[in-house]
Tab-separated table of C-alpha atoms and ligand atoms in Angstrom:
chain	number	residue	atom	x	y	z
A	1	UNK	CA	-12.441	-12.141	-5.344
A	2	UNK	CA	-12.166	-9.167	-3.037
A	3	UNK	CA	-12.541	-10.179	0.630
A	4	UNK	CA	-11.574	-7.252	2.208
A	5	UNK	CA	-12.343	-3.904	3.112
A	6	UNK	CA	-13.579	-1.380	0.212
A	7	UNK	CA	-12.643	1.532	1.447
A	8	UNK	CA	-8.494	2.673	2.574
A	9	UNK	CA	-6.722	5.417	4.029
A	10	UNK	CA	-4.143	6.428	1.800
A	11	UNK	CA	-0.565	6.774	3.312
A	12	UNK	CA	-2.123	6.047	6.500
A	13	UNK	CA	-4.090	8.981	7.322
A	14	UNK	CA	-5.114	10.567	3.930
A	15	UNK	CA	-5.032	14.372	3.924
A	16	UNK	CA	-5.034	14.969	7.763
A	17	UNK	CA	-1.881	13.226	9.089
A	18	UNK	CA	2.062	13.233	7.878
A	19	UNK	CA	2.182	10.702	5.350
A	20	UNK	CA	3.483	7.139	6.403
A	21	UNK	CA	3.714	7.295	10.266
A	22	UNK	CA	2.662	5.671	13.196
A	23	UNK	CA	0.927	9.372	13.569
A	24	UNK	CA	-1.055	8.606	10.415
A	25	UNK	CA	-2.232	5.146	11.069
A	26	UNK	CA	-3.800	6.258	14.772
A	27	UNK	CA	-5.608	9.196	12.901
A	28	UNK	CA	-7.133	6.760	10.339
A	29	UNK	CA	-8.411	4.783	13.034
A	30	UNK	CA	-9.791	7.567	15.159
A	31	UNK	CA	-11.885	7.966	11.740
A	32	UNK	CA	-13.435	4.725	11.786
A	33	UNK	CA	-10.632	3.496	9.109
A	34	UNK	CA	-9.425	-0.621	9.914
A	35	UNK	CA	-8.368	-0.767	6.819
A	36	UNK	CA	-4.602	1.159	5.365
A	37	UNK	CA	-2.503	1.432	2.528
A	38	UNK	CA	1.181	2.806	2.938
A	39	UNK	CA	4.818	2.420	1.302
A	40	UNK	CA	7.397	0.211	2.321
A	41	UNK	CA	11.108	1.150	1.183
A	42	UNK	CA	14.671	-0.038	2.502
A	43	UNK	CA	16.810	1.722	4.433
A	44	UNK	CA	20.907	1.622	3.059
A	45	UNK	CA	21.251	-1.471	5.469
A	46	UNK	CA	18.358	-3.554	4.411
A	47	UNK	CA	15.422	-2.595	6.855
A	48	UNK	CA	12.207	-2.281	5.919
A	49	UNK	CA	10.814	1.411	6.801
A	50	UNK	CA	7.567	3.076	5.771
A	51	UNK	CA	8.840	5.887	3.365
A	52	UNK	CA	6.582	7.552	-0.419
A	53	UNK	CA	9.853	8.941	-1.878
A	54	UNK	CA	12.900	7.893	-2.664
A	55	UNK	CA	15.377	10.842	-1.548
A	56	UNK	CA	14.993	12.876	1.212
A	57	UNK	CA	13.667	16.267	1.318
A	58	UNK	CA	9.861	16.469	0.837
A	59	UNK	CA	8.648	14.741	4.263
A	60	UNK	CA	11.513	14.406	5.413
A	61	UNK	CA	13.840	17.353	6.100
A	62	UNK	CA	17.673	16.635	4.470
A	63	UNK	CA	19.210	15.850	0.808
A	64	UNK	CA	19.894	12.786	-0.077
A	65	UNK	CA	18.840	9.214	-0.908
A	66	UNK	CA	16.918	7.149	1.780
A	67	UNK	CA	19.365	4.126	0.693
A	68	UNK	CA	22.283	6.068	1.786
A	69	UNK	CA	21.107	6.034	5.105
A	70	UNK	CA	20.903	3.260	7.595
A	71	UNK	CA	18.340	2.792	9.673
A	72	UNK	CA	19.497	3.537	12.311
A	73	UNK	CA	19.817	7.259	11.082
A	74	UNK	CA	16.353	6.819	9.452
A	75	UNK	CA	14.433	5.671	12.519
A	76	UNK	CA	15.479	8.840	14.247
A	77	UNK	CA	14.288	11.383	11.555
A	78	UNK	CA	11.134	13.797	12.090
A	79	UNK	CA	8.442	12.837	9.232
A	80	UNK	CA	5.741	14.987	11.249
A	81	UNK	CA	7.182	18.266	10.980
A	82	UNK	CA	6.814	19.304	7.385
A	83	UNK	CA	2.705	18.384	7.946
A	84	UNK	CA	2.420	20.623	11.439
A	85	UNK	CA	3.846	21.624	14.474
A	86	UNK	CA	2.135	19.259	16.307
A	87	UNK	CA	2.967	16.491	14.725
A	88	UNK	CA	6.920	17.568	15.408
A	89	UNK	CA	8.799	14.644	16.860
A	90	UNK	CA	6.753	11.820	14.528
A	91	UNK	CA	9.560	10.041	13.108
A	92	UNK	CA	9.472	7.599	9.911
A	93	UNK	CA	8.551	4.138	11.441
A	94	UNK	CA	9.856	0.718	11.114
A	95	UNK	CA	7.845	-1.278	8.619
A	96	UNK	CA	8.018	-4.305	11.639
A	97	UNK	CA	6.427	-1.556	14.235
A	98	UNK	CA	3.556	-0.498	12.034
A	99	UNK	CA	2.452	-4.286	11.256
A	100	UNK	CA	2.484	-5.078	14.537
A	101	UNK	CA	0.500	-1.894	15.606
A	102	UNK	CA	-1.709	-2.491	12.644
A	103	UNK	CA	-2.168	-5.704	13.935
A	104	UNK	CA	-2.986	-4.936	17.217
A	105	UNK	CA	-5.698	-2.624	15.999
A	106	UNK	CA	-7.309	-4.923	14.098
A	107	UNK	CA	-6.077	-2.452	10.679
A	108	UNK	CA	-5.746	-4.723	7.753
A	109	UNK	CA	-2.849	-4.157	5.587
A	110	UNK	CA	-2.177	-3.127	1.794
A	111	UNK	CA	1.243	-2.793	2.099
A	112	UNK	CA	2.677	-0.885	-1.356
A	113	UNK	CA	6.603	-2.730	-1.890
A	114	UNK	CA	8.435	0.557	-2.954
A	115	UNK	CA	11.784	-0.010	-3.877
A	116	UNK	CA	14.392	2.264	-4.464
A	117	UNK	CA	15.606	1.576	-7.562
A	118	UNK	CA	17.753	-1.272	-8.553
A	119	UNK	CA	16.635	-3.085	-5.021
A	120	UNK	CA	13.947	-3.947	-6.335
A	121	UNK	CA	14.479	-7.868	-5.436
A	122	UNK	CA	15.734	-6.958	-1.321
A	123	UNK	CA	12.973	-5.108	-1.139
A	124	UNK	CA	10.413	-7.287	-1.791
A	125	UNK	CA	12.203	-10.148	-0.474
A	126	UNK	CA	12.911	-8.411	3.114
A	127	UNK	CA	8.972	-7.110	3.100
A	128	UNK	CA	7.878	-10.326	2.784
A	129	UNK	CA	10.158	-12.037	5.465
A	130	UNK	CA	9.202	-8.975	7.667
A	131	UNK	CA	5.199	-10.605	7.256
A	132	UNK	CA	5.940	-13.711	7.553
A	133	UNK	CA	7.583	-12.730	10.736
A	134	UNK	CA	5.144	-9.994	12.168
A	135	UNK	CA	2.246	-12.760	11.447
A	136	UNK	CA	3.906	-16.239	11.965
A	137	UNK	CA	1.106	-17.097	14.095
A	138	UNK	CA	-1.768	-16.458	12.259
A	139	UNK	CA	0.270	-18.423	9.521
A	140	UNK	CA	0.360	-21.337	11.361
A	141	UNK	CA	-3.203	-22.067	11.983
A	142	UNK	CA	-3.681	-20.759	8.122
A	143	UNK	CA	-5.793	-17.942	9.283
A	144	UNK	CA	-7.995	-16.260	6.672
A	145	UNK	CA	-6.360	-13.800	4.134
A	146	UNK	CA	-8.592	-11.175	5.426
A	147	UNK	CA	-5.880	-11.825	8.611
A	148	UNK	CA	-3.118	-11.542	6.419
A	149	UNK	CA	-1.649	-8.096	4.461
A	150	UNK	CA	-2.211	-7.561	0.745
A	151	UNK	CA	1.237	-7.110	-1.147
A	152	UNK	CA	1.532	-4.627	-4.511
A	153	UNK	CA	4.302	-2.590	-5.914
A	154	UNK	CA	4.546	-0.941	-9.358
A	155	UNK	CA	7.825	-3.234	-9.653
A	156	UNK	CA	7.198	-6.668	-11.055
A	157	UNK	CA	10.497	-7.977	-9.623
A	158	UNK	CA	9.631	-6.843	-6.238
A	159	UNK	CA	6.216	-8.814	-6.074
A	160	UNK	CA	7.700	-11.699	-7.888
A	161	UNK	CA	10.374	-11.594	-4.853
A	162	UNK	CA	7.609	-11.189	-2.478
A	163	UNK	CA	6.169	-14.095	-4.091
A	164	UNK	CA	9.068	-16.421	-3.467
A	165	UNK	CA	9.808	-15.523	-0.344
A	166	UNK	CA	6.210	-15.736	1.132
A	167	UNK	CA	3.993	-17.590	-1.276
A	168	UNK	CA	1.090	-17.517	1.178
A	169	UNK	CA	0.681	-13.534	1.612
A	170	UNK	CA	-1.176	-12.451	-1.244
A	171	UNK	CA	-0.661	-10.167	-3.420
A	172	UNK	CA	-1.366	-8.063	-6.623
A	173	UNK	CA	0.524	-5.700	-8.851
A	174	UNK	CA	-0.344	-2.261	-9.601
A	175	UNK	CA	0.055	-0.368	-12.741
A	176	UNK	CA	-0.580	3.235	-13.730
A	177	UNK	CA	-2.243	2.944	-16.818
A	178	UNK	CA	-3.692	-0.908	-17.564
A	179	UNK	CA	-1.249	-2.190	-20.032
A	180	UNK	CA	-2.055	-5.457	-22.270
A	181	UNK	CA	0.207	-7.854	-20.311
A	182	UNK	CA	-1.928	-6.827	-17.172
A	183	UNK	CA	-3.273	-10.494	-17.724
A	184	UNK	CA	0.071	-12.750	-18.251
A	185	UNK	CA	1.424	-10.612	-15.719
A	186	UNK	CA	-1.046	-11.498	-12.918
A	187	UNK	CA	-1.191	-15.144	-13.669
A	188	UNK	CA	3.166	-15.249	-13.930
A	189	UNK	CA	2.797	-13.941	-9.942
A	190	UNK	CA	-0.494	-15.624	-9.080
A	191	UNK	CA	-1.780	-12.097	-7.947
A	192	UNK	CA	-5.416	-12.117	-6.658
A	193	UNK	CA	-5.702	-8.141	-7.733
A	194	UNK	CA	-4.941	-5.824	-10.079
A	195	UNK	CA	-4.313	-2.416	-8.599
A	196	UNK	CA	-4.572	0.625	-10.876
A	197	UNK	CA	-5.373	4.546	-11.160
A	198	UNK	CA	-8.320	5.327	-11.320
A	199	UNK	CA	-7.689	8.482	-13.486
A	200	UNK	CA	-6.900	5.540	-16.674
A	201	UNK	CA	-10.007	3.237	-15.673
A	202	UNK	CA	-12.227	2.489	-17.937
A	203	UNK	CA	-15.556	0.847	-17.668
A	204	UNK	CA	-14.234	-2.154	-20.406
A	205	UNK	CA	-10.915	-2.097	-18.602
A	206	UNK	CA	-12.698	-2.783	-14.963
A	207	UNK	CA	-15.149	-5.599	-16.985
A	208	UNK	CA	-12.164	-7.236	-18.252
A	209	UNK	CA	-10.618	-8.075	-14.743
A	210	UNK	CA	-13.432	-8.717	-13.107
A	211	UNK	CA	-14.564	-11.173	-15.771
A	212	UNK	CA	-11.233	-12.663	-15.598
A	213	UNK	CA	-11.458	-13.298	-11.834
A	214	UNK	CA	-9.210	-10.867	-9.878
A	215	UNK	CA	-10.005	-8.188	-7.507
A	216	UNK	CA	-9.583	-4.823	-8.823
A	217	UNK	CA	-8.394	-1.554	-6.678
A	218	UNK	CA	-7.891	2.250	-7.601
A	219	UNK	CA	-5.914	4.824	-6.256
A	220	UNK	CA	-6.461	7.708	-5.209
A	221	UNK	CA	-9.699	8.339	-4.967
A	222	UNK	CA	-10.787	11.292	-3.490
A	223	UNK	CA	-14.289	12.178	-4.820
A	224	UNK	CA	-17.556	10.868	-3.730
A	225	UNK	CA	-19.115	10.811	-7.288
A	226	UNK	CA	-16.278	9.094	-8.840
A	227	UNK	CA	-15.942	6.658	-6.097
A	228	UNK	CA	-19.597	6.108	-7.067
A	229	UNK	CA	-19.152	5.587	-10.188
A	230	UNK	CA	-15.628	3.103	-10.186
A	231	UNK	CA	-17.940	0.793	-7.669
A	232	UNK	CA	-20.552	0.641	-10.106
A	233	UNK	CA	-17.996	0.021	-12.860
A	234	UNK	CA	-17.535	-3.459	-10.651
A	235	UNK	CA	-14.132	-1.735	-8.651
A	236	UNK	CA	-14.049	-3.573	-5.747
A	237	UNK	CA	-12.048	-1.459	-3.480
A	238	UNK	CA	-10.344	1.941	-3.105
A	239	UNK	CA	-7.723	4.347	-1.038
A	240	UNK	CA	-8.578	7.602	-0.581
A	241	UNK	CA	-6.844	10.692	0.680
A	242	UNK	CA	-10.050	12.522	1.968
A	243	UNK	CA	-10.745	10.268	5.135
A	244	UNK	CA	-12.701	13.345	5.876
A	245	UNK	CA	-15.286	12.730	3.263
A	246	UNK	CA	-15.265	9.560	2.225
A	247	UNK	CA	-16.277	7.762	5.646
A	248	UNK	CA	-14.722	3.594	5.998
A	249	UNK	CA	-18.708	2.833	5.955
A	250	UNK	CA	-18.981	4.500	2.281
A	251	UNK	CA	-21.726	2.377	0.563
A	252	UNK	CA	-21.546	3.835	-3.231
B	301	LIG	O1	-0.870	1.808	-3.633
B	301	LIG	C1	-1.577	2.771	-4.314
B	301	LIG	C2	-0.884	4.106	-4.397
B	301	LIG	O2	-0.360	4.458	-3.143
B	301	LIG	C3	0.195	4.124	-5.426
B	301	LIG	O3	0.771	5.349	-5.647
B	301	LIG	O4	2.514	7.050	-5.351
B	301	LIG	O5	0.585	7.068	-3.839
B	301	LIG	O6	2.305	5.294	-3.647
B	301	LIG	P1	1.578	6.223	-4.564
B	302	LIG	MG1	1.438	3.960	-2.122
């Protein structure tokens, strides 16, 4: 139901690197983390880059909207700065450049689908062609899934164009609060999880899907007790922003 790891770091590197860079994903490992989530959004000309929000300005010095730049223009910004000095230089990453170095690494993959809105459909299409891609071989001896990323976006359309494009990467769709389609809803995109905040869990909410089969994943946990507590509700797997406390190895 769940075959892979239990334990994520959250945008990469949690608390202790800039948000959704290369930076990021070598600090999670250097913690003992194989195991990341992080956001994949499109650049004005269609390219997949790693990017949380939608307009510039917050990680990213500059005004604007991230689709009115190309990539080109977006490859070359700092996304290190605005976190510390030392990171200076980091600049947002290529979706293609982070799957491959997650690959490398041996870093399995729950790769959020963020679209900006309105591209919701590219974005999920051009994420999943970007997979298919980045891990044609491993598709072509039908590796494992634990081999293969995890897909999930907030956006329906964007998993259901994920779907189409790459109907062997699995995926699952995430919701904020649990509403009562969650179950129609994963069956319509043959999801094999339902990912949700933990701040809205309930224990009859967390029975529910795991009597109905699926794996079931919170964000953001970043307390031991509660992290405790979701895994004994039946959770099966969590991304956390305090790499620091909550070790890869957590056992519950
Ligand atoms: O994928 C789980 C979580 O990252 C969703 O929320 O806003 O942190 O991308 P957000
Ligand atoms: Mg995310």
């Amino acid at each position: 139901m769940w075959p892979y790891p239990k334990v994520l770091a959250h945008r990469g590197g949690g608390i202790l690197a800039p948000e959704n860079t290369l930076a990021a994903m070598r600090c999670g490992l250097d913690h003992g983390f194989h195991a990341v989530e992080f956001d994949v959004m499109l650049s004005a000309d269609g390219v997949p880059i790693l990017m949380h929000d939608d307009r510039l300005g917050r990680t990213v010095a500059g005004v604007g909207g991230v689709a009115d730049f190309a990539a080109e223009q977006l490859l070359r910004m700092d996304a290190g700065s605005w976190f510390g000095p030392q990171f200076a230089g980091e600049t947002v990453p290529a979706f293609a450049e982070v799957a491959a170095f997650c690959k490398q690494n041996g870093i399995w993959m729950n790769v959020e689908i963020k679209p900006v809105p309105g591209f919701e459909v590219e974005t999920g299409k051009v994420a999943a062609e970007t997979v298919l891609r980045v891990f044609q071989p491993e598709l072509a001896v039908g590796a494992p899934v634990t081999a293969l990323p995890l897909f999930s976006s907030f956006a329906f359309e964007a998993v259901q164009a994920a779907q189409q494009a790459a109907p062997q990467v699995p995926r699952a769709f995430l919701m904020d609060r649990i509403t009562p389609d969650w179950r129609e809803r994963l069956q319509t995109l043959h999801a094999v999880a339902l990912h949700t905040n933990q701040k809205h869990l309930t224990l009859e909410l967390a029975q529910a899907v795991k009597a109905a089969g699926y794996g079931l994943f919170c964000y953001t946990v970043n307390d031991a007790v509660r992290a405790r507590e979701l895994l004994a509700w039946g959770v099966d797997g969590f991304c956390t922003d305090r790499i620091d406390l909550i070790g890869a190895q957590f056992a519950g």
